[in-house]
GROMACS .gro file of C-alpha atoms in nm:
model
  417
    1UNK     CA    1   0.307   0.305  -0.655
    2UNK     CA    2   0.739   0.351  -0.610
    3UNK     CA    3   0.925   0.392  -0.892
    4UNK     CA    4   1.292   0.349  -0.941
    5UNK     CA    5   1.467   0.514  -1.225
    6UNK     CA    6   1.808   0.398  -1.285
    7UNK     CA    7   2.065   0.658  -1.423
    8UNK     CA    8   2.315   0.450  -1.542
    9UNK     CA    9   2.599   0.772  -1.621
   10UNK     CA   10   2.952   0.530  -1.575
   11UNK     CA   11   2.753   0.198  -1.629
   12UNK     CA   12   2.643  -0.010  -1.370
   13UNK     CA   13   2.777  -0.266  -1.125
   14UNK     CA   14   2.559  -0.480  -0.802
   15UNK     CA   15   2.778  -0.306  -0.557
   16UNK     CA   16   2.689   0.075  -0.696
   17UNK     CA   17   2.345   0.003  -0.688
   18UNK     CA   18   2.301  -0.106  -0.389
   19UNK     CA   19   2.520   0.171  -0.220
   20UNK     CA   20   2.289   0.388  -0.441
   21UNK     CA   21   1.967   0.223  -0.300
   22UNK     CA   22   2.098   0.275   0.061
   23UNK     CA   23   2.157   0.645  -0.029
   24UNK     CA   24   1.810   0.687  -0.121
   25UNK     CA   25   1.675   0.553   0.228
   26UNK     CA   26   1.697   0.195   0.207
   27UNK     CA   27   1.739   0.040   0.552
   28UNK     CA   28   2.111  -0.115   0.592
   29UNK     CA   29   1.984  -0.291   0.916
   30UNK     CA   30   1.725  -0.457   0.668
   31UNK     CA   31   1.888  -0.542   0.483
   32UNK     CA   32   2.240  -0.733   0.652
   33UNK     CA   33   1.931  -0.876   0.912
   34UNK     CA   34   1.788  -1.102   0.580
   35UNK     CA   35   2.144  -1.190   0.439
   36UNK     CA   36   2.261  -1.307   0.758
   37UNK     CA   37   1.989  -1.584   0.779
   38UNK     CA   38   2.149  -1.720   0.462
   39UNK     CA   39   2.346  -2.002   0.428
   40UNK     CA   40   2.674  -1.783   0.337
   41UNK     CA   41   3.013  -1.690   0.458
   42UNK     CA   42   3.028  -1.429   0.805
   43UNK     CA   43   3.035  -1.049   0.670
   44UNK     CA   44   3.042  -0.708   0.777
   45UNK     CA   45   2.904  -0.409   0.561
   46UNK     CA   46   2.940  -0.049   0.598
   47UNK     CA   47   2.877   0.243   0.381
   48UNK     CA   48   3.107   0.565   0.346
   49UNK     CA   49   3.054   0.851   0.200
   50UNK     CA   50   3.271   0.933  -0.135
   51UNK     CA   51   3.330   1.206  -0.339
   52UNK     CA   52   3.315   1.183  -0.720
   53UNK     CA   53   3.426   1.474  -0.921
   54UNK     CA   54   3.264   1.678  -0.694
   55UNK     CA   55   2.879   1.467  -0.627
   56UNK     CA   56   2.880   1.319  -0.256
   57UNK     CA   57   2.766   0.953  -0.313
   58UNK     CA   58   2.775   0.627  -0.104
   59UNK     CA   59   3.052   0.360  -0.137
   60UNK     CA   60   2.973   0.009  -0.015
   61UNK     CA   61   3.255  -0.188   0.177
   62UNK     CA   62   3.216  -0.570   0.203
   63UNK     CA   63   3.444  -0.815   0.396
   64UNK     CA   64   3.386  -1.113   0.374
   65UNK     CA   65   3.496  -1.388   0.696
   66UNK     CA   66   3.814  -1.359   0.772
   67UNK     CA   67   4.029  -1.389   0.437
   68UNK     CA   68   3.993  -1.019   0.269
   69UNK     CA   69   4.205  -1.107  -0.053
   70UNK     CA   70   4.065  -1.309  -0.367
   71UNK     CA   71   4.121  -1.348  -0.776
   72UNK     CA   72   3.790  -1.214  -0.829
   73UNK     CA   73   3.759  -1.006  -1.133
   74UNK     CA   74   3.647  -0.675  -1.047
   75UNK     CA   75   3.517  -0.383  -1.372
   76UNK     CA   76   3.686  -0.072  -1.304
   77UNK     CA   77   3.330   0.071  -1.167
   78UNK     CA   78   3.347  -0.201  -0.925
   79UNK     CA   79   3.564  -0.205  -0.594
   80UNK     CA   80   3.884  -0.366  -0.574
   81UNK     CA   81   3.891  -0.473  -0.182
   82UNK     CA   82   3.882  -0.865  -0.335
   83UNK     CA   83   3.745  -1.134  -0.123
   84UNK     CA   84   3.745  -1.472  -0.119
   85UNK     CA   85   3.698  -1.675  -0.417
   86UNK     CA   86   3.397  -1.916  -0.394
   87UNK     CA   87   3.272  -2.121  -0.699
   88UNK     CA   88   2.890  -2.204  -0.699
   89UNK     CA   89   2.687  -2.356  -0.962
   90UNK     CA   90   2.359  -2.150  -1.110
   91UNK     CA   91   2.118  -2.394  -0.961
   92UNK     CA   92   2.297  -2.408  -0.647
   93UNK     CA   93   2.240  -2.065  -0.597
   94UNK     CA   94   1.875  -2.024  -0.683
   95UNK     CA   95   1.803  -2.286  -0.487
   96UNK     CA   96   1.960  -2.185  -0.216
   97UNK     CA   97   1.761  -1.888  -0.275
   98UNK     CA   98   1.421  -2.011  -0.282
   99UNK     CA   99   1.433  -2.241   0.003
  100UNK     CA  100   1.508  -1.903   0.252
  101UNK     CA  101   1.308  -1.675   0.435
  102UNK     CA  102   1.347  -1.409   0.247
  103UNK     CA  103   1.025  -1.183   0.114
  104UNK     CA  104   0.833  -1.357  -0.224
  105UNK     CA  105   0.920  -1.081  -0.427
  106UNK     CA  106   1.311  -1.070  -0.305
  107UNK     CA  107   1.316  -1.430  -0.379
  108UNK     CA  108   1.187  -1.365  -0.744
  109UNK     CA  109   1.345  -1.092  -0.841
  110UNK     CA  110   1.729  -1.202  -0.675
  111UNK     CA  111   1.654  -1.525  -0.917
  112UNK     CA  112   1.535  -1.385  -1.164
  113UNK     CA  113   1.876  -1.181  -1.174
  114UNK     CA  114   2.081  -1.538  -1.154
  115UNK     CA  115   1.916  -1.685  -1.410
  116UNK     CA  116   1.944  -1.403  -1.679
  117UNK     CA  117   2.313  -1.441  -1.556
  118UNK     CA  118   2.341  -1.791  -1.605
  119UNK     CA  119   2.174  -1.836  -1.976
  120UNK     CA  120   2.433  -1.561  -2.048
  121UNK     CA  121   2.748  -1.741  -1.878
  122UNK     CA  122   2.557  -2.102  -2.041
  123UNK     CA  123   2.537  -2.001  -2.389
  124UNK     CA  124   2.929  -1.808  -2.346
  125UNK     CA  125   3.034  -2.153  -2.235
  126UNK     CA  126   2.843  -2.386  -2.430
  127UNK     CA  127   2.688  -2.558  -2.104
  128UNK     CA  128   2.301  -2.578  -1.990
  129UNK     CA  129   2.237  -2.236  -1.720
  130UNK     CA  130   2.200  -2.491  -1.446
  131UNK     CA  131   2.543  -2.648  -1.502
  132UNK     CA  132   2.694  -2.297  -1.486
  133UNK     CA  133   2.935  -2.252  -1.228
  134UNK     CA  134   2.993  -1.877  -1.137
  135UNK     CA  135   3.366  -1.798  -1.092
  136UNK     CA  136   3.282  -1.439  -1.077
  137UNK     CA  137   2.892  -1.364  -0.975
  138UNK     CA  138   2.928  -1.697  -0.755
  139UNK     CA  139   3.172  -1.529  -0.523
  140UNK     CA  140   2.996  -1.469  -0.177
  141UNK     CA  141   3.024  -1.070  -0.241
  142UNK     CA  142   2.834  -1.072  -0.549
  143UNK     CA  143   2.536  -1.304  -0.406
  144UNK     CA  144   2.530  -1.011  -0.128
  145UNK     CA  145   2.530  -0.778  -0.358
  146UNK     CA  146   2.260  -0.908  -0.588
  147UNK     CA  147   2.037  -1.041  -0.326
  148UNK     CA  148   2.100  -0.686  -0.125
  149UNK     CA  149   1.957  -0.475  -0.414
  150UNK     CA  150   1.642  -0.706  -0.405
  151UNK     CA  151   1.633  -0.647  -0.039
  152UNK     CA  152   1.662  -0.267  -0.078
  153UNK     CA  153   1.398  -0.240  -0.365
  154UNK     CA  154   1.213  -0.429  -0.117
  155UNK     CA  155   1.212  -0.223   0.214
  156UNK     CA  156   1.187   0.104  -0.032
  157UNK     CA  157   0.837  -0.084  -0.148
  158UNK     CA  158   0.969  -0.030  -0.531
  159UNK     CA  159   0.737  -0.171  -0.775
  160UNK     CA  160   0.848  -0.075  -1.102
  161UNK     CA  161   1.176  -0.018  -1.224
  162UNK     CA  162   1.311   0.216  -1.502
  163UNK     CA  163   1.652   0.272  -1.674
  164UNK     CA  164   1.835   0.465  -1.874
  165UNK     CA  165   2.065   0.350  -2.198
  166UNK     CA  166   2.424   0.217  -2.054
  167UNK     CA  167   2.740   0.293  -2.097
  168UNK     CA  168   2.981  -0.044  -2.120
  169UNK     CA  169   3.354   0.110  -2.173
  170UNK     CA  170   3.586   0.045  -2.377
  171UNK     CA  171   3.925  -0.156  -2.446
  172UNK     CA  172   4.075  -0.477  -2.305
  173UNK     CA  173   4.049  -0.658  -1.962
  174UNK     CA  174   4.271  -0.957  -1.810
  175UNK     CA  175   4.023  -1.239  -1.697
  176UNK     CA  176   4.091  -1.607  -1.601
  177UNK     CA  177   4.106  -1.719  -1.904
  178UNK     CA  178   4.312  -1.445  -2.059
  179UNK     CA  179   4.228  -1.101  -2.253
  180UNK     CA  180   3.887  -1.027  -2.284
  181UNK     CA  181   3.726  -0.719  -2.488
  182UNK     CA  182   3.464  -0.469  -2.309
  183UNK     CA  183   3.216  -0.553  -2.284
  184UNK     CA  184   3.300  -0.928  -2.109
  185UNK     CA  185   3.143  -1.198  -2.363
  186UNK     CA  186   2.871  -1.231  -2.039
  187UNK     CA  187   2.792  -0.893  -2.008
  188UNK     CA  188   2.719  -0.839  -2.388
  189UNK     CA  189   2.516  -1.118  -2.398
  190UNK     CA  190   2.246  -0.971  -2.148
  191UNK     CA  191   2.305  -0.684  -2.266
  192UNK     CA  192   2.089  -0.799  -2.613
  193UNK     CA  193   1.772  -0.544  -2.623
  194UNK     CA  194   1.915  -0.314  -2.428
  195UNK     CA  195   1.977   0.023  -2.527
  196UNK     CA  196   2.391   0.160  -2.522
  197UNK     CA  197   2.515   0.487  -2.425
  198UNK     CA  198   2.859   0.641  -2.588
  199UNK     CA  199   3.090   0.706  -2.343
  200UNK     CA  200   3.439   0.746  -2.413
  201UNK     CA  201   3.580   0.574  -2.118
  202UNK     CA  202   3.903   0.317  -2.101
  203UNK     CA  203   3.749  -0.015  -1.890
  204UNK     CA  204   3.470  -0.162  -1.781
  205UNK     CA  205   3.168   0.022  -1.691
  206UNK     CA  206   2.882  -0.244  -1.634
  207UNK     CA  207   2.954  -0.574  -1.528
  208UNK     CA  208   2.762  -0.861  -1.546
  209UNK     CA  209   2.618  -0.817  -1.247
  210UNK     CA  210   2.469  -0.508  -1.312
  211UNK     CA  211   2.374  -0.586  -1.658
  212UNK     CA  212   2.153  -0.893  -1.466
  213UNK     CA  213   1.991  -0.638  -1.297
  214UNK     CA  214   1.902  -0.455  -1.577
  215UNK     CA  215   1.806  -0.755  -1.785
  216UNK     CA  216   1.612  -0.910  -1.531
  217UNK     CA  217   1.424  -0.617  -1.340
  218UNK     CA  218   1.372  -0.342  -1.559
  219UNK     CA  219   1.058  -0.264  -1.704
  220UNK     CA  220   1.156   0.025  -1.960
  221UNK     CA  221   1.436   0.183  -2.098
  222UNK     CA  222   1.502   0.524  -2.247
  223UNK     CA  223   1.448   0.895  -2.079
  224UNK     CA  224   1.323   1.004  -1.736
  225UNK     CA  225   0.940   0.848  -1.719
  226UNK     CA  226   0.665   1.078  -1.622
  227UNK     CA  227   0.633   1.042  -1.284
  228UNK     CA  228   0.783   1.245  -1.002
  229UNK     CA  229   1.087   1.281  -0.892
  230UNK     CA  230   1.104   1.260  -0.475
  231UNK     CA  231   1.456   1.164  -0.383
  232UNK     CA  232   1.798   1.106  -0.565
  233UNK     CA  233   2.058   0.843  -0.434
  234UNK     CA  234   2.420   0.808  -0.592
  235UNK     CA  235   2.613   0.497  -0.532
  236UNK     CA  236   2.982   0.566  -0.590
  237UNK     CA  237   3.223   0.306  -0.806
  238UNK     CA  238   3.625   0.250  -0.700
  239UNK     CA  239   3.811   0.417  -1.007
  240UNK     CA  240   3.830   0.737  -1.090
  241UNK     CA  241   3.761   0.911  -1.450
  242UNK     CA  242   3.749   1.218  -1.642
  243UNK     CA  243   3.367   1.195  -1.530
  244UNK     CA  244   3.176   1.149  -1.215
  245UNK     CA  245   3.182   0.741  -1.152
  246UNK     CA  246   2.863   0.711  -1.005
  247UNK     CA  247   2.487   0.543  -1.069
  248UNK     CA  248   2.213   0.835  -1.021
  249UNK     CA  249   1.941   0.626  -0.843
  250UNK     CA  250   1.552   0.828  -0.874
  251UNK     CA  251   1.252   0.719  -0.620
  252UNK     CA  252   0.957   0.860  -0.789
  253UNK     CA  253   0.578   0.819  -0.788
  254UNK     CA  254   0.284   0.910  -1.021
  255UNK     CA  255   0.174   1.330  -0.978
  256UNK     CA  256  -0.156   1.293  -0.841
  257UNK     CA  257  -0.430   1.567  -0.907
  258UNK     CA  258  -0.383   1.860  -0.629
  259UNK     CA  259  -0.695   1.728  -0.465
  260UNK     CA  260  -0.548   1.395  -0.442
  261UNK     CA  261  -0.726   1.255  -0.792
  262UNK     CA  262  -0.589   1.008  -0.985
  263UNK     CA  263  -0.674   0.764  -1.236
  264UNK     CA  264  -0.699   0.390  -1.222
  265UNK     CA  265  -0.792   0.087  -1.439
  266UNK     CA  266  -1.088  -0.172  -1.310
  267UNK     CA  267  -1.008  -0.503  -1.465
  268UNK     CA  268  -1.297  -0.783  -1.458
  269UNK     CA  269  -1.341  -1.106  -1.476
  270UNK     CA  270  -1.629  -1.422  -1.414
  271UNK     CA  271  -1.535  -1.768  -1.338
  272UNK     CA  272  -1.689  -2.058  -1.249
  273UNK     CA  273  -1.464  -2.378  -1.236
  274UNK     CA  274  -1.163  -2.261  -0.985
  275UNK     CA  275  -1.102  -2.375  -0.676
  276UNK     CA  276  -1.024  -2.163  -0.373
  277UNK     CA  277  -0.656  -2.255  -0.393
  278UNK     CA  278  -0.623  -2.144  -0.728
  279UNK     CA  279  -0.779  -1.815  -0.627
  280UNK     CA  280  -0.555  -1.776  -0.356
  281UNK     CA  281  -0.279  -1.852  -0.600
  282UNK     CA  282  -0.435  -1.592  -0.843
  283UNK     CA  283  -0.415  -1.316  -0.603
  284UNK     CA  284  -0.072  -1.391  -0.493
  285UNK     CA  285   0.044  -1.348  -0.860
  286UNK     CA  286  -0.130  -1.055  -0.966
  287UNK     CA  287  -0.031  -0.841  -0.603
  288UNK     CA  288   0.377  -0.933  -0.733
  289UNK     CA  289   0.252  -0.821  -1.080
  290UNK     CA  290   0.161  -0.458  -0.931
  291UNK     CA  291  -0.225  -0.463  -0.863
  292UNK     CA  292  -0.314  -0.214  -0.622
  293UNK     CA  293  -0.602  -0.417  -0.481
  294UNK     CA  294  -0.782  -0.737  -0.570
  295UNK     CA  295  -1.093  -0.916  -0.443
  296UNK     CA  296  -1.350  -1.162  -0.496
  297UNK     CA  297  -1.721  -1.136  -0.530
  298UNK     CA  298  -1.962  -1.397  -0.514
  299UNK     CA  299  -2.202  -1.450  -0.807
  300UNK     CA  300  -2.457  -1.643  -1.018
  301UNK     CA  301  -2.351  -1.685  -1.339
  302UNK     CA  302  -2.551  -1.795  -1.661
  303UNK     CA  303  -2.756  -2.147  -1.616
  304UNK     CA  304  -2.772  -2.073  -1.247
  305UNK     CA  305  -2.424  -2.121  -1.157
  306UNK     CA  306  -2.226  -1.991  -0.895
  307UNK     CA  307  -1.940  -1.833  -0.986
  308UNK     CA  308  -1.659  -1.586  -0.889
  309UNK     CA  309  -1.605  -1.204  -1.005
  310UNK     CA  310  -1.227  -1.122  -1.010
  311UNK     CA  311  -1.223  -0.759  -0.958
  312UNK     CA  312  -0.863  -0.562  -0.977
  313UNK     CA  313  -0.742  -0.223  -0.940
  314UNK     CA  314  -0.414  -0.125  -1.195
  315UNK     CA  315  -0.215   0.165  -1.220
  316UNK     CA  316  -0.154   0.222  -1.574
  317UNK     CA  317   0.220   0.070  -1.577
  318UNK     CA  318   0.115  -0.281  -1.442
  319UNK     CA  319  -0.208  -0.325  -1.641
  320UNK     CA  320  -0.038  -0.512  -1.913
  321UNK     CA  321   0.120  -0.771  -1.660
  322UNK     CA  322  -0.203  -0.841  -1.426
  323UNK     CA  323  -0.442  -0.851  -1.718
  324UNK     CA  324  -0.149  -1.155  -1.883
  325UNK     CA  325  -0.172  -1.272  -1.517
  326UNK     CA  326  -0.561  -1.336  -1.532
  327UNK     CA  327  -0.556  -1.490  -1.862
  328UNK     CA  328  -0.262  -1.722  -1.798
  329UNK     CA  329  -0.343  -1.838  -1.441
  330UNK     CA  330  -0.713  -1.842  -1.491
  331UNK     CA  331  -0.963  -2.059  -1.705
  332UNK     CA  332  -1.122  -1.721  -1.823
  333UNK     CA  333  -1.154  -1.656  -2.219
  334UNK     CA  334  -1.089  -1.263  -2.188
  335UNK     CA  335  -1.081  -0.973  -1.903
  336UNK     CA  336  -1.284  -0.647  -1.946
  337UNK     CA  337  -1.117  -0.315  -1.834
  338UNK     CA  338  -1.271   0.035  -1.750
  339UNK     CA  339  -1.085   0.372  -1.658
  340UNK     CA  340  -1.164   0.542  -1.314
  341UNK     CA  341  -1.087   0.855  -1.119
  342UNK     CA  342  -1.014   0.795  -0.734
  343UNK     CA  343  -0.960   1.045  -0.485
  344UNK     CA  344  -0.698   0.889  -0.230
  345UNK     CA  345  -0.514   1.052   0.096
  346UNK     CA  346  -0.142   1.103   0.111
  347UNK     CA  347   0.026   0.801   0.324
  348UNK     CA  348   0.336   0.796   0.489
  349UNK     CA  349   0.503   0.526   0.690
  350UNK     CA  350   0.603   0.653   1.064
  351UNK     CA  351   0.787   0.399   1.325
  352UNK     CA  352   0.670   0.422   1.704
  353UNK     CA  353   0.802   0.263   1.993
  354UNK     CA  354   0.650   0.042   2.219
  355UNK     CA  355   0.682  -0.115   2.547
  356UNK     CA  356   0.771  -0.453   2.324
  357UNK     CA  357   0.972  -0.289   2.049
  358UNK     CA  358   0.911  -0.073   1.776
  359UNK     CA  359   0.616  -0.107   1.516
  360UNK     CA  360   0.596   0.080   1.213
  361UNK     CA  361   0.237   0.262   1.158
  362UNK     CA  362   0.067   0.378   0.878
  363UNK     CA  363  -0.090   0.703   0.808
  364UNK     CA  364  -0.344   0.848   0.613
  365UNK     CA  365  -0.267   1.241   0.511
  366UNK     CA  366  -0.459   1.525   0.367
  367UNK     CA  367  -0.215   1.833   0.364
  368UNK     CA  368  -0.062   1.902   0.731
  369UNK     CA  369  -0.325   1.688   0.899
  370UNK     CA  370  -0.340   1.304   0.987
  371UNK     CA  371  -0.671   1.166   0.944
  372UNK     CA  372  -0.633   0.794   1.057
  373UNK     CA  373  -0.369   0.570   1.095
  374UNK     CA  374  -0.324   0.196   1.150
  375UNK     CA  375  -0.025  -0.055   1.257
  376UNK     CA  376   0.160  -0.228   1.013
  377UNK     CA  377   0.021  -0.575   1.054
  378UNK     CA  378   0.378  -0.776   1.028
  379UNK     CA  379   0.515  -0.575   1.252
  380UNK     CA  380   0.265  -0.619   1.581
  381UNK     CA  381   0.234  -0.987   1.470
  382UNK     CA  382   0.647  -1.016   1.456
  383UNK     CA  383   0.658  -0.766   1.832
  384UNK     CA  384   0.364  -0.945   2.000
  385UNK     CA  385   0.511  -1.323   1.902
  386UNK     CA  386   0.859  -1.206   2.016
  387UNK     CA  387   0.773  -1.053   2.358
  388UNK     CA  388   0.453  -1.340   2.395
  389UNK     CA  389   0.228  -1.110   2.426
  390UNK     CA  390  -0.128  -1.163   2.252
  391UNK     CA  391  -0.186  -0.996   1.932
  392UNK     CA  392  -0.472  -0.776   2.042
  393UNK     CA  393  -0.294  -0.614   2.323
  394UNK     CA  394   0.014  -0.551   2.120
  395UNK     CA  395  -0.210  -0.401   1.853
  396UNK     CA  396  -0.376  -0.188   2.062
  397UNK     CA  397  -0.055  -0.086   2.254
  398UNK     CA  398   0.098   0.049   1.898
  399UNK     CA  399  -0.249   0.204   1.874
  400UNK     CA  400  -0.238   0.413   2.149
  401UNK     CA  401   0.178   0.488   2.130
  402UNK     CA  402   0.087   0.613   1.785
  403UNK     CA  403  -0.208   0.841   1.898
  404UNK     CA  404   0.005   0.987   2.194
  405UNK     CA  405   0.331   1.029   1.886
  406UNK     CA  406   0.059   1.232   1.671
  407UNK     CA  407  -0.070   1.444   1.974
  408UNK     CA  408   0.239   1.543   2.073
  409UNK     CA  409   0.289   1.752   1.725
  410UNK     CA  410   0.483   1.548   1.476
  411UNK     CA  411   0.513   1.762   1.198
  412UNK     CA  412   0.401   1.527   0.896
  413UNK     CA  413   0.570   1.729   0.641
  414UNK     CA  414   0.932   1.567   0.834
  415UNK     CA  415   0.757   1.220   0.741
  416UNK     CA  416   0.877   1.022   0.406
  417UNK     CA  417   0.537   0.957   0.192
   0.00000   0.00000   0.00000
């Protein structure tokens, strides 16, 4: 299980972390390829490398079609190339949302993000969230960069999300309708629950924007978690301050054992009166909520009765949301949970190419040495449909490209686990 651990130093705005995010690995083609299958304005993105105070970090440049200059309101960790200005309602937005293509989980978590946003902006303005128009997070750049961040958490396979207190600034700022205090009425309002930082800093530090994120994604806040640490992104803001103007991104994962053990919760339970749809539906749910694995067994219950046996494996930081999962989506009266050991391989992720196109394969590591491997199956299903060849030969194709990549000496310790 991924990890992000978000650093919030000078605050936090959508545009730092997802310059942050790319900095850490995530894919930039990725990325732009799902946000151009939106229903939005003509873009380009690029990334350049900053310096702040003296840390190298990532800045993120976004034009947006062919008029560069809006009245957007920008926080001072922000960027200040404006862009267009484009007024969308809340429900416009999530809607537009979950009628794409774009990955379950991006689709949940970019509206989850909106809708923290919107009760926010709703209750500021005295309207209903849907009625909500966004002058600010409605402008094309800001749906990019929201929906961006849920693409890189995404393609970095992030399941859980930590942060640390926030800094907001301090002072005055001019908005449309006049002078505002820091943090913007929006911003403090999602900003409820959260933990602050002091930091003695004139203007605005987290936007609303990135105080959605925080509202909507993050599981914990306070200190580093106890995980481990295996790669450190910065995504750079525009201004400059006595202090590095940056968000400290962390990819992390849970220390396993030195031979490879680890601990895991088994969560149980019997049911009888579901349907195979609602199973389906079940397992859907509890995969999002951060199960490991999940599967059905068939048995007899009491009286003779066939039933089901929902069986799940849990890391210890999603047990609490896949055990409310069970007992909200299913007709069972209580779940039973034991603690085991497992002894699992390394894996890493390696992309081969094929006659077709490339195809990313899995691989299963102990130490230096690959023991097995497989194709990802999305990608030979996505090659094989593209090229029209059938599924079998493009599977076995990635097969044998991968076999003859291993042979030839790639040195796993190059590969990202």
């Amino acid at each position: 299980m991924k990890a992000l651990y978000l650093d919030c130093i000078s605050g936090i705005a959508g545009d730092m972390t997802l310059a942050a995010l790319i900095d850490l690995g995530a894919d930039l083609s990725y990325i732009e390829e799902h946000l151009r299958a939106l229903p939005i304005d003509p873009f380009t993105m690029h990334i350049d490398p900053v310096d702040k105070r003296g840390i190298s970090a990532k800045k993120l440049r976004l034009h947006i079609g062919e008029h560069p200059h809006s009245h957007r309101h920008e926080p001072d960790g922000g960027r200040h190339d404006h862009h267009r200005h484009s007024h969308r309602k809340a429900a416009d937005i999530i809607r537009m949302i979950e009628g794409s293509g774009l990955p379950e989980r991006v689709k949940q978590r970019s509206a989850a993000v909106f809708q923290a946003i919107a009760k926010a902006e709703g209750k500021i303005h005295g309207v209903t969230p849907e009625e909500v128009h966004f002058h600010e997070v409605g402008a094309m750049d800001s749906i990019i960069d929201t929906i961006g961040v849920c693409l890189a958490l995404e393609n970095l396979e992030i399941e859980e999300i930590y942060a640390s207190p926030v800094p907001t600034g301090q002072g005055k700022m001019k908005m449309a309708h006049g002078l505002y205090p820091i943090p913007a009425p929006a911003t403090a309002e999602l900003l409820i629950g959260i933990p602050l930082a002091e930091l003695n800093a004139a203007g605005e530090l987290t936007t609303p924007t990135g105080a959605g994120i925080l509202k909507a994604l993050v599981k914990k806040f306070g200190g580093l978690p106890p995980l481990t640490i295996e790669k450190v992104g910065y995504g750079a803001g525009t201004k400059d301050f006595a202090h590095p103007n940056v968000l400290r991104a962390l990819l992390m994962q849970p220390k396993p054992d030195l031979d490879g053990q680890e601990s895991i919760f088994v969560v149980e339970a019997q049911l009888d009166d579901m349907t195979g749809e609602a199973l389906g539906y079940t397992m859907e749910r509890l995969f999002e909520s951060g199960a490991a694995d999940v599967f059905y067994t068939p048995i007899y219950m009491k009286k003779n009765r066939p039933g089901t046996l929902i069986t799940v494996l849990v890391p210890d930081a999603s047990l609490q949301r896949c055990e409310d999962v069970l007992l909200r989506e299913t007709a069972t009266l209580g779940v039973r949970r034991t603690k085991w050991m497992r002894r699992i391989l390394d894996r890493a992720f390696m992309t081969i190419e094929t006659p077709y196109g490339p195809v990313r394969i899995k691989l299963a590591i102990r130490g230096d040495q690959v023991l097995h491997f497989s194709p990802e199956y999305e990608d030979v299903a996505k090659t094989a449909k593209q090229s029209g060849v059938p599924f079998q030969e493009m599977y076995q194709l990635a097969v044998s490209a991968g076999a003859d990549h291993i042979q030839a000496g790639a040195c796993t310790r190059s590969l990202q686990l």
